[in-house]
Amino acid sequence: MALMNDSDVYYDPFDFAIDDDPYPVWQRMRDEKPLYYNERYDFFALSRYEDVSPALTDWQTYRSGKGSVLEIIRANVEIPPGVILFEDPPRHDIHRSLLARVFTPKKMTALEPKVREFTTRCLDPLVEGGEFDFVRHLGAQMPMRTIGFLLGIPESDQEAIRDQIDRSMNLEHSTAQDVYDDEFLSGSMFADYIDWRARHPSDDLMTELLTAEFEDETGTVRRLTRAEILTYVTLLTGAGNETTTRLIGWTGKLLAAHPDQRRQLAADHSLIPNAIEEILRYEAPSPIQARYVAQDVELHGQTVPEGSVMALLNASANRDDRHFDSGDTFDIRRKIDRHLTFGYGIHFCLGAALARLEGRVALDEVLNRWADWEIDWPNAKMAHTSTTRGWERLPALVR
Ligand code: HEM
C-alpha cells in the first residue's frame, strides 16, 4: 500500500468524526483530487458539481443495480425486485412508472392540510414548555404520520415501524449485512396491513397498489404480487422518513446559527419556500449516491475501470464554488437553479414534492409559535446511519 503523507487527502465515509463535518475534506477533494480513490475501501469518488451532475444522469455507465449505498454494493447482497432505488432500466422504468402513477406531485400537494394537522399536533403540547426538540418532537413524528396516512397504516402502529427503521439503519448498532438481512428490507411488518387492505379496499395508496395494472418485463399485463407491494411500501416508508427527519433537524440547526435570517423569515413567511431550498442545498440529508461502473470511463486523465464502485458526493457538489457563488455561505435568498439533494436523472427523488411540502409546513408552524431559539448543544446528538446525515436529537430552548 502506498505511504500517505500529511498532504494526502483522506476521506473515510465510515468515520463518525468525519461524518460530523465532512465539508473541509470534500472541499480538498474538489480542489486537489476531483477524482478521488480510497484504497482501504476500494471506491472512487466524484465531488465537483460538473462531475456529479452528469454522472447522476448517465445511468448506462453509473448503475444502481447492485445497490446505491456504499455498504450495499460492497456487501454484494441480492436486491428484491421493486426496490427502484437499486434497479436499472428496463426493470427500473417499469416499477418507477407504476409507482409514479400512484404517487403523483398533485396527490402530495393535496396533503397539505393533513401535514399541517400532524405538525400542529406535535407542536401544540410544547408551546408553554420553553423546550422543543426539532428531531424527536417533530422530525421523527410528522413524516411518519404523513406516509402512514397515505398508505393507510393505523397511527397506533406507526411508532413501532419508525423504531424498526431506525434500528435497521443505525450504523452504531448494525453491521452492513444486518441492514440487508433486517426485517426492514423484507418488509414483513407490513404484511398484515396488505392482507387486511386487500379484504377492505379504501381510497389509500395501499389500495391503489393492490389494484393497479401494469405491463411487466415479459409483456404480461398483471397486478403487483404481494411480495412486490411489500417491497414498495417498505421502500416508500424507508426513503420518505429518515431523510425528511434530517431535513427538519437541519432547519433547526441552520436557523439557530443564522439568527438574522431566522428573524427575516419570522417577519415574512413568504421567504420560507426558498429558505427550504437553501437548507436542502446546504445540508443534503442523503449526501452520497453510490454506483457501480459498468464500463471503463475516463475522468480527470485517469481510467476508472469497469466494475469499480463510484461514490457521487451530491452534498459536496452542492457547495462547489465553481457552480454556486460562495458555496459555503448560507443564504435563504439565494437563487438556486438546481441543487443535487434529491439526485438527478432517472432516480430523481419520487418524494421531492412531499419532502418540500413537509419542510415548508414544519418551518411555517414552528415560526408561528417561536421566532427565537438556541440549540441546547450538550444534549444534541448526530445520527450515524448508512444513508443519511443529520441530527438524532436537536433540543432547543425556544421563545
Ligand atoms: C430517491 C433524497 C424524501 C421517496 C431519492 C434520491 C435521493 C433522495 C438523493 C436519489 C437516489 C439515487 O440517485 O440513487 C431525498 C431527500 C428527501 C427525500 C433528501 C427529504 C428531504 C423522500 C420522500 C419520499 C421519497 C418523502 C416518499 C415518501 C423516494 C423514492 C426514490 C427516491 C421512492 C427512488 C426513486 C428512483 O429510484 O427512481 N431520494 N428523498 N423520498 N426517493 Fe427521496
Short mmCIF file of C-alpha atoms and ligand atoms in Angstrom, two decimals:
data_model
loop_
_atom_site.label_atom_id
_atom_site.label_comp_id
_atom_site.label_asym_id
_atom_site.label_seq_id
_atom_site.Cartn_x
_atom_site.Cartn_y
_atom_site.Cartn_z
CA MET A 1 0.00 0.00 0.00
CA ALA A 2 1.33 3.48 -0.86
CA LEU A 3 2.51 5.52 2.11
CA MET A 4 0.39 8.54 2.87
CA ASN A 5 1.98 11.81 3.85
CA ASP A 6 0.31 14.70 5.66
CA SER A 7 -0.63 16.45 2.47
CA ASP A 8 -2.65 13.49 1.15
CA VAL A 9 -6.37 13.93 1.11
CA TYR A 10 -8.04 11.10 3.00
CA TYR A 11 -11.79 10.61 3.09
CA ASP A 12 -13.33 7.83 5.17
CA PRO A 13 -17.13 7.81 4.74
CA PHE A 14 -17.47 5.43 7.70
CA ASP A 15 -15.58 7.62 10.18
CA PHE A 16 -18.13 9.27 12.51
CA ALA A 17 -15.78 12.18 13.26
CA ILE A 18 -15.57 13.00 9.53
CA ASP A 19 -19.33 12.47 9.14
CA ASP A 20 -19.84 15.17 11.80
CA ASP A 21 -18.33 17.70 9.37
CA PRO A 22 -17.21 16.28 6.02
CA TYR A 23 -17.21 19.64 4.23
CA PRO A 24 -13.49 20.52 4.76
CA VAL A 25 -12.31 17.20 3.33
CA TRP A 26 -14.82 17.41 0.46
CA GLN A 27 -13.51 20.88 -0.36
CA ARG A 28 -9.96 19.49 -0.53
CA MET A 29 -11.18 16.66 -2.76
CA ARG A 30 -12.85 19.16 -5.11
CA ASP A 31 -9.69 21.29 -5.25
CA GLU A 32 -6.93 18.67 -5.17
CA LYS A 33 -8.39 15.26 -6.07
CA PRO A 34 -11.51 15.73 -8.20
CA LEU A 35 -11.27 12.01 -8.95
CA TYR A 36 -10.53 10.53 -5.56
CA TYR A 37 -9.63 6.91 -4.89
CA ASN A 38 -9.92 5.28 -1.47
CA GLU A 39 -7.59 2.30 -1.27
CA ARG A 40 -8.84 0.96 2.04
CA TYR A 41 -12.44 0.52 0.92
CA ASP A 42 -11.69 0.37 -2.81
CA PHE A 43 -14.01 3.04 -4.16
CA PHE A 44 -13.67 6.16 -6.31
CA ALA A 45 -15.43 9.45 -5.57
CA LEU A 46 -16.51 12.49 -7.57
CA SER A 47 -17.11 15.69 -5.62
CA ARG A 48 -17.44 18.60 -8.10
CA TYR A 49 -20.85 19.69 -9.35
CA GLU A 50 -19.78 19.47 -13.00
CA ASP A 51 -18.77 15.83 -12.47
CA VAL A 52 -21.52 14.62 -10.13
CA SER A 53 -24.43 16.09 -12.08
CA PRO A 54 -23.68 14.36 -15.44
CA ALA A 55 -22.74 11.12 -13.67
CA LEU A 56 -26.16 11.03 -11.98
CA THR A 57 -27.86 11.20 -15.37
CA ASP A 58 -25.51 8.72 -17.11
CA TRP A 59 -27.23 5.54 -15.88
CA GLN A 60 -25.61 3.45 -18.59
CA THR A 61 -22.17 4.00 -17.05
CA TYR A 62 -23.11 4.55 -13.40
CA ARG A 63 -25.53 1.80 -12.40
CA SER A 64 -27.68 1.24 -9.33
CA GLY A 65 -28.48 -2.45 -9.82
CA LYS A 66 -26.04 -3.61 -7.15
CA GLY A 67 -27.37 -1.00 -4.69
CA SER A 68 -26.85 2.75 -4.43
CA VAL A 69 -25.44 2.77 -0.90
CA LEU A 70 -21.71 2.09 -0.46
CA GLU A 71 -22.15 -0.70 2.09
CA ILE A 72 -24.79 -2.41 -0.02
CA ILE A 73 -22.57 -2.60 -3.12
CA ARG A 74 -19.65 -3.74 -1.01
CA ALA A 75 -21.72 -6.41 0.76
CA ASN A 76 -22.86 -7.78 -2.63
CA VAL A 77 -26.37 -8.62 -1.46
CA GLU A 78 -29.27 -9.76 -3.58
CA ILE A 79 -31.80 -6.98 -4.23
CA PRO A 80 -35.51 -7.94 -4.33
CA PRO A 81 -37.46 -6.63 -7.38
CA GLY A 82 -39.35 -3.40 -6.73
CA VAL A 83 -36.62 -1.55 -4.79
CA ILE A 84 -36.47 1.02 -7.58
CA LEU A 85 -33.61 2.88 -5.94
CA PHE A 86 -31.49 -0.20 -6.62
CA GLU A 87 -32.70 -1.00 -10.14
CA ASP A 88 -31.54 -0.17 -13.66
CA PRO A 89 -33.65 0.11 -16.81
CA PRO A 90 -35.66 -1.61 -18.13
CA ARG A 91 -36.87 -3.02 -14.79
CA HIS A 92 -36.48 0.38 -13.09
CA ASP A 93 -38.65 2.11 -15.72
CA ILE A 94 -41.50 -0.36 -15.26
CA HIS A 95 -41.56 -0.13 -11.47
CA ARG A 96 -40.93 3.61 -11.42
CA SER A 97 -43.74 4.45 -13.84
CA LEU A 98 -46.16 2.35 -11.83
CA LEU A 99 -45.15 4.00 -8.58
CA ALA A 100 -45.17 7.44 -10.20
CA ARG A 101 -48.76 6.81 -11.30
CA VAL A 102 -50.00 6.37 -7.74
CA PHE A 103 -47.53 8.75 -6.11
CA THR A 104 -48.14 12.00 -8.01
CA PRO A 105 -46.96 15.50 -7.05
CA LYS A 106 -50.62 16.57 -7.24
CA LYS A 107 -51.56 13.99 -4.63
CA MET A 108 -48.68 15.16 -2.46
CA THR A 109 -49.68 18.82 -2.51
CA ALA A 110 -53.27 17.91 -1.70
CA LEU A 111 -51.88 16.54 1.56
CA GLU A 112 -51.01 19.97 2.93
CA PRO A 113 -53.95 20.19 5.41
CA LYS A 114 -53.03 16.77 6.83
CA VAL A 115 -49.33 17.66 7.08
CA ARG A 116 -50.34 20.83 8.92
CA GLU A 117 -52.64 18.93 11.25
CA PHE A 118 -49.89 16.40 12.11
CA THR A 119 -47.39 19.24 12.66
CA THR A 120 -49.77 21.18 14.88
CA ARG A 121 -50.44 18.08 16.95
CA CYS A 122 -46.68 17.66 17.51
CA LEU A 123 -46.08 21.30 18.46
CA ASP A 124 -49.12 22.43 20.43
CA PRO A 125 -48.40 20.42 23.61
CA LEU A 126 -44.94 22.08 23.78
CA VAL A 127 -45.89 25.73 23.40
CA GLU A 128 -45.68 26.60 27.10
CA GLY A 129 -42.62 24.48 27.93
CA GLY A 130 -39.78 26.59 26.51
CA GLU A 131 -38.06 23.47 25.14
CA PHE A 132 -38.52 21.76 21.81
CA ASP A 133 -36.50 19.04 20.07
CA PHE A 134 -36.63 19.57 16.29
CA VAL A 135 -35.97 15.89 15.67
CA ARG A 136 -37.64 13.96 18.50
CA HIS A 137 -40.75 16.12 18.74
CA LEU A 138 -41.30 16.91 15.06
CA GLY A 139 -38.83 15.44 12.52
CA ALA A 140 -39.24 11.87 13.76
CA GLN A 141 -43.04 12.16 14.07
CA MET A 142 -44.71 14.17 11.33
CA PRO A 143 -43.20 12.48 8.20
CA MET A 144 -44.11 9.04 9.63
CA ARG A 145 -47.67 10.21 10.33
CA THR A 146 -47.91 11.56 6.77
CA ILE A 147 -46.64 8.48 4.93
CA GLY A 148 -48.63 6.30 7.34
CA PHE A 149 -51.76 8.27 6.46
CA LEU A 150 -51.05 7.96 2.72
CA LEU A 151 -50.60 4.22 2.99
CA GLY A 152 -53.42 3.70 5.47
CA ILE A 153 -51.32 2.38 8.37
CA PRO A 154 -53.05 2.92 11.74
CA GLU A 155 -51.39 5.58 13.91
CA SER A 156 -51.13 3.15 16.82
CA ASP A 157 -48.67 1.03 14.82
CA GLN A 158 -46.60 3.78 13.24
CA GLU A 159 -44.20 4.25 16.13
CA ALA A 160 -43.14 0.60 16.15
CA ILE A 161 -42.45 0.81 12.43
CA ARG A 162 -40.43 4.01 12.84
CA ASP A 163 -38.32 2.36 15.60
CA GLN A 164 -37.70 -0.62 13.38
CA ILE A 165 -36.46 1.59 10.54
CA ASP A 166 -34.18 3.49 12.92
CA ARG A 167 -32.76 0.27 14.29
CA SER A 168 -32.06 -1.24 10.90
CA MET A 169 -30.36 1.89 9.57
CA ASN A 170 -28.27 2.86 12.57
CA LEU A 171 -24.63 2.01 11.91
CA GLU A 172 -23.79 2.25 15.59
CA HIS A 173 -25.84 -0.90 16.16
CA SER A 174 -25.79 -2.71 12.81
CA THR A 175 -23.21 -4.25 10.54
CA ALA A 176 -23.66 -3.70 6.81
CA GLN A 177 -25.05 -7.20 6.44
CA ASP A 178 -27.60 -6.61 9.20
CA VAL A 179 -29.01 -3.72 7.25
CA TYR A 180 -29.97 -6.09 4.47
CA ASP A 181 -30.88 -9.14 6.43
CA ASP A 182 -33.02 -6.99 8.60
CA GLU A 183 -36.75 -7.33 8.79
CA PHE A 184 -36.95 -3.80 7.39
CA LEU A 185 -35.99 -4.78 3.85
CA SER A 186 -38.03 -7.96 3.86
CA GLY A 187 -40.95 -5.76 4.83
CA SER A 188 -42.69 -8.39 6.88
CA MET A 189 -44.03 -5.84 9.32
CA PHE A 190 -46.36 -4.53 6.61
CA ALA A 191 -47.70 -7.89 5.54
CA ASP A 192 -50.70 -7.81 7.88
CA TYR A 193 -51.86 -4.43 6.55
CA ILE A 194 -51.60 -5.53 2.96
CA ASP A 195 -53.69 -8.63 3.59
CA TRP A 196 -56.22 -6.67 5.61
CA ARG A 197 -56.44 -3.91 2.99
CA ALA A 198 -56.91 -6.47 0.21
CA ARG A 199 -60.08 -7.55 2.04
CA HIS A 200 -61.16 -3.97 2.91
CA PRO A 201 -60.40 -1.64 -0.05
CA SER A 202 -60.24 2.09 0.68
CA ASP A 203 -59.02 5.23 -1.10
CA ASP A 204 -55.46 4.98 0.18
CA LEU A 205 -52.24 4.29 -1.68
CA MET A 206 -52.07 0.70 -0.48
CA THR A 207 -55.41 0.01 -2.20
CA GLU A 208 -54.15 1.65 -5.40
CA LEU A 209 -51.06 -0.54 -5.33
CA LEU A 210 -53.25 -3.59 -4.81
CA THR A 211 -55.47 -2.83 -7.80
CA ALA A 212 -53.10 -1.10 -10.29
CA GLU A 213 -52.48 -3.00 -13.52
CA PHE A 214 -49.25 -2.74 -15.49
CA GLU A 215 -47.23 -4.46 -18.21
CA ASP A 216 -44.25 -6.33 -16.75
CA GLU A 217 -40.87 -7.21 -18.32
CA THR A 218 -42.39 -10.20 -20.13
CA GLY A 219 -45.16 -8.09 -21.70
CA THR A 220 -47.85 -9.59 -19.44
CA VAL A 221 -50.47 -7.19 -18.08
CA ARG A 222 -50.94 -8.00 -14.42
CA ARG A 223 -51.28 -6.70 -10.87
CA LEU A 224 -48.43 -6.44 -8.39
CA THR A 225 -47.70 -9.51 -6.33
CA ARG A 226 -47.98 -9.36 -2.56
CA ALA A 227 -44.17 -9.53 -2.35
CA GLU A 228 -43.79 -6.58 -4.74
CA ILE A 229 -46.28 -4.48 -2.78
CA LEU A 230 -44.39 -5.27 0.40
CA THR A 231 -41.19 -4.02 -1.20
CA TYR A 232 -42.83 -0.82 -2.50
CA VAL A 233 -44.40 0.03 0.82
CA THR A 234 -41.18 -0.67 2.71
CA LEU A 235 -39.20 1.43 0.22
CA LEU A 236 -41.58 4.39 0.50
CA THR A 237 -41.57 4.25 4.27
CA GLY A 238 -37.79 3.99 4.43
CA ALA A 239 -36.97 6.58 1.77
CA GLY A 240 -39.61 9.01 2.93
CA ASN A 241 -39.00 9.13 6.64
CA GLU A 242 -35.39 9.24 7.64
CA THR A 243 -34.45 11.87 5.02
CA THR A 244 -37.25 14.26 5.94
CA THR A 245 -36.49 13.77 9.63
CA ARG A 246 -32.96 15.02 8.88
CA LEU A 247 -34.24 17.98 6.83
CA ILE A 248 -36.28 19.18 9.81
CA GLY A 249 -33.25 18.81 12.10
CA TRP A 250 -31.02 20.80 9.75
CA THR A 251 -33.70 23.51 9.58
CA GLY A 252 -33.49 23.95 13.36
CA LYS A 253 -29.69 23.91 13.37
CA LEU A 254 -29.10 26.30 10.45
CA LEU A 255 -31.63 28.88 11.59
CA ALA A 256 -30.21 28.81 15.12
CA ALA A 257 -26.80 29.52 13.61
CA HIS A 258 -28.16 32.41 11.48
CA PRO A 259 -30.44 34.43 13.77
CA ASP A 260 -30.59 37.39 11.37
CA GLN A 261 -32.01 35.18 8.62
CA ARG A 262 -34.35 33.49 11.11
CA ARG A 263 -35.77 36.90 12.06
CA GLN A 264 -36.34 37.77 8.40
CA LEU A 265 -38.25 34.51 7.97
CA ALA A 266 -40.32 35.10 11.09
CA ALA A 267 -41.27 38.54 9.76
CA ASP A 268 -42.04 37.31 6.24
CA HIS A 269 -43.20 33.71 5.81
CA SER A 270 -43.23 34.07 2.02
CA LEU A 271 -39.44 33.56 2.21
CA ILE A 272 -39.95 30.02 3.57
CA PRO A 273 -40.04 28.01 0.29
CA ASN A 274 -36.71 29.46 -0.86
CA ALA A 275 -35.24 29.02 2.63
CA ILE A 276 -36.13 25.31 2.50
CA GLU A 277 -34.37 25.00 -0.89
CA GLU A 278 -31.27 26.62 0.60
CA ILE A 279 -31.40 24.32 3.65
CA LEU A 280 -31.70 21.34 1.29
CA ARG A 281 -28.74 22.58 -0.76
CA TYR A 282 -26.57 23.44 2.22
CA GLU A 283 -27.05 20.25 4.24
CA ALA A 284 -28.16 17.44 1.94
CA PRO A 285 -29.73 14.73 4.16
CA SER A 286 -28.72 11.99 1.68
CA PRO A 287 -25.15 13.10 0.86
CA ILE A 288 -23.69 10.16 -1.11
CA GLN A 289 -25.20 8.24 -4.03
CA ALA A 290 -23.13 5.17 -4.83
CA ARG A 291 -22.97 3.40 -8.19
CA TYR A 292 -21.04 0.60 -9.82
CA VAL A 293 -19.21 1.47 -13.01
CA ALA A 294 -20.50 -0.62 -15.94
CA GLN A 295 -17.83 0.37 -18.49
CA ASP A 296 -14.34 1.91 -18.38
CA VAL A 297 -14.62 5.67 -18.05
CA GLU A 298 -12.02 8.47 -18.43
CA LEU A 299 -12.12 11.11 -15.70
CA HIS A 300 -9.54 13.80 -14.96
CA GLY A 301 -6.92 12.00 -17.04
CA GLN A 302 -7.40 8.61 -15.39
CA THR A 303 -9.27 5.48 -16.34
CA VAL A 304 -11.82 4.21 -13.86
CA PRO A 305 -12.14 0.53 -14.72
CA GLU A 306 -15.41 -1.31 -15.29
CA GLY A 307 -16.58 -2.94 -12.08
CA SER A 308 -15.36 -0.12 -9.82
CA VAL A 309 -17.50 1.43 -7.12
CA MET A 310 -18.12 5.18 -7.53
CA ALA A 311 -19.39 7.49 -4.77
CA LEU A 312 -21.19 10.52 -6.20
CA LEU A 313 -20.94 13.16 -3.46
CA ASN A 314 -24.04 15.21 -4.19
CA ALA A 315 -23.70 17.11 -0.89
CA SER A 316 -20.19 18.19 -1.86
CA ALA A 317 -21.36 19.22 -5.34
CA ASN A 318 -23.99 21.43 -3.66
CA ARG A 319 -21.20 23.52 -2.04
CA ASP A 320 -18.95 23.70 -5.11
CA ASP A 321 -17.80 27.31 -5.64
CA ARG A 322 -17.31 26.52 -9.31
CA HIS A 323 -21.09 26.23 -9.60
CA PHE A 324 -22.59 28.20 -6.66
CA ASP A 325 -21.30 31.64 -5.65
CA SER A 326 -19.61 31.22 -2.23
CA GLY A 327 -20.97 27.70 -1.86
CA ASP A 328 -20.25 27.59 1.88
CA THR A 329 -22.36 30.69 2.56
CA PHE A 330 -25.87 30.02 3.84
CA ASP A 331 -28.30 32.49 2.29
CA ILE A 332 -32.07 31.99 2.37
CA ARG A 333 -32.46 34.45 -0.53
CA ARG A 334 -30.01 32.66 -2.81
CA LYS A 335 -31.29 31.93 -6.33
CA ILE A 336 -30.72 28.22 -6.87
CA ASP A 337 -31.02 26.76 -10.34
CA ARG A 338 -30.56 23.12 -9.36
CA HIS A 339 -29.10 21.54 -6.26
CA LEU A 340 -28.48 17.79 -6.25
CA THR A 341 -30.05 16.96 -2.89
CA PHE A 342 -32.83 14.90 -4.49
CA GLY A 343 -30.45 13.35 -7.03
CA TYR A 344 -30.86 13.92 -10.78
CA GLY A 345 -31.84 11.80 -13.77
CA ILE A 346 -33.86 8.59 -13.75
CA HIS A 347 -33.65 8.07 -9.98
CA PHE A 348 -34.65 11.67 -9.10
CA CYS A 349 -36.48 11.52 -5.78
CA LEU A 350 -40.08 10.50 -6.22
CA GLY A 351 -41.00 12.16 -2.93
CA ALA A 352 -39.36 15.55 -3.56
CA ALA A 353 -42.71 17.39 -3.68
CA LEU A 354 -43.79 15.77 -0.42
CA ALA A 355 -40.44 16.46 1.29
CA ARG A 356 -40.57 20.12 0.25
CA LEU A 357 -44.15 20.41 1.49
CA GLU A 358 -43.26 18.83 4.84
CA GLY A 359 -40.20 21.09 5.25
CA ARG A 360 -42.20 24.20 4.39
CA VAL A 361 -45.12 23.41 6.70
CA ALA A 362 -42.80 22.40 9.56
CA LEU A 363 -40.91 25.70 9.42
CA ASP A 364 -44.09 27.74 8.99
CA GLU A 365 -45.70 26.19 12.09
CA VAL A 366 -42.52 26.41 14.19
CA LEU A 367 -42.23 30.12 13.34
CA ASN A 368 -45.91 30.61 14.15
CA ARG A 369 -45.06 29.60 17.72
CA TRP A 370 -41.46 30.66 18.29
CA ALA A 371 -39.37 33.27 16.48
CA ASP A 372 -36.30 32.67 18.57
CA TRP A 373 -34.32 29.60 19.56
CA GLU A 374 -30.92 28.38 20.69
CA ILE A 375 -29.68 24.81 20.48
CA ASP A 376 -29.06 23.03 23.78
CA TRP A 377 -25.70 21.71 22.47
CA PRO A 378 -24.70 19.44 25.38
CA ASN A 379 -27.83 17.39 24.69
CA ALA A 380 -27.69 17.38 20.87
CA LYS A 381 -26.51 14.26 19.04
CA MET A 382 -25.70 13.42 15.42
CA ALA A 383 -27.14 10.23 13.92
CA HIS A 384 -24.75 7.99 12.01
CA THR A 385 -26.73 5.98 9.50
CA SER A 386 -25.89 4.20 6.31
CA THR A 387 -27.78 6.58 4.06
CA THR A 388 -28.42 9.91 5.75
CA ARG A 389 -26.52 12.64 7.60
CA GLY A 390 -28.11 14.75 10.29
CA TRP A 391 -29.37 15.01 13.84
CA GLU A 392 -30.82 12.32 16.05
CA ARG A 393 -31.50 14.77 18.88
CA LEU A 394 -31.60 18.53 18.47
CA PRO A 395 -33.17 20.07 21.58
CA ALA A 396 -33.66 23.84 21.52
CA LEU A 397 -34.56 26.48 24.06
CA VAL A 398 -37.43 28.32 22.39
CA ARG A 399 -39.05 31.72 22.90
C1 HEM B 1 -34.89 8.76 -4.49
C2 HEM B 1 -33.31 12.17 -1.41
C3 HEM B 1 -37.73 12.39 0.63
C4 HEM B 1 -39.06 8.53 -1.98
C5 HEM B 1 -34.10 9.71 -3.87
C6 HEM B 1 -32.75 10.06 -4.27
C7 HEM B 1 -32.30 11.00 -3.38
C8 HEM B 1 -33.37 11.26 -2.44
C9 HEM B 1 -30.92 11.64 -3.36
C10 HEM B 1 -31.97 9.51 -5.47
C11 HEM B 1 -31.09 8.36 -5.10
C12 HEM B 1 -30.16 7.93 -6.20
O1 HEM B 1 -29.94 8.65 -7.18
O2 HEM B 1 -29.61 6.82 -6.07
C13 HEM B 1 -34.38 12.52 -0.59
C14 HEM B 1 -34.33 13.59 0.40
C15 HEM B 1 -35.58 13.65 0.96
C16 HEM B 1 -36.40 12.63 0.33
C17 HEM B 1 -33.10 14.42 0.72
C18 HEM B 1 -36.09 14.58 2.05
C19 HEM B 1 -35.56 15.73 2.36
C20 HEM B 1 -38.49 11.39 0.07
C21 HEM B 1 -39.87 11.12 0.39
C22 HEM B 1 -40.23 10.00 -0.32
C23 HEM B 1 -39.09 9.60 -1.11
C24 HEM B 1 -40.71 11.94 1.36
C25 HEM B 1 -41.54 9.26 -0.38
C26 HEM B 1 -42.41 9.19 0.54
C27 HEM B 1 -38.03 8.26 -2.86
C28 HEM B 1 -38.06 7.16 -3.81
C29 HEM B 1 -36.85 7.22 -4.53
C30 HEM B 1 -36.11 8.37 -4.01
C31 HEM B 1 -39.18 6.14 -3.99
C32 HEM B 1 -36.37 6.27 -5.63
C33 HEM B 1 -36.58 6.86 -7.00
C34 HEM B 1 -35.96 6.00 -8.09
O3 HEM B 1 -35.02 5.24 -7.84
O4 HEM B 1 -36.44 6.09 -9.24
N1 HEM B 1 -34.47 10.48 -2.77
N2 HEM B 1 -35.63 11.97 -0.60
N3 HEM B 1 -38.06 10.47 -0.85
N4 HEM B 1 -36.86 8.97 -3.01
FE1 HEM B 1 -36.29 10.52 -1.88
#
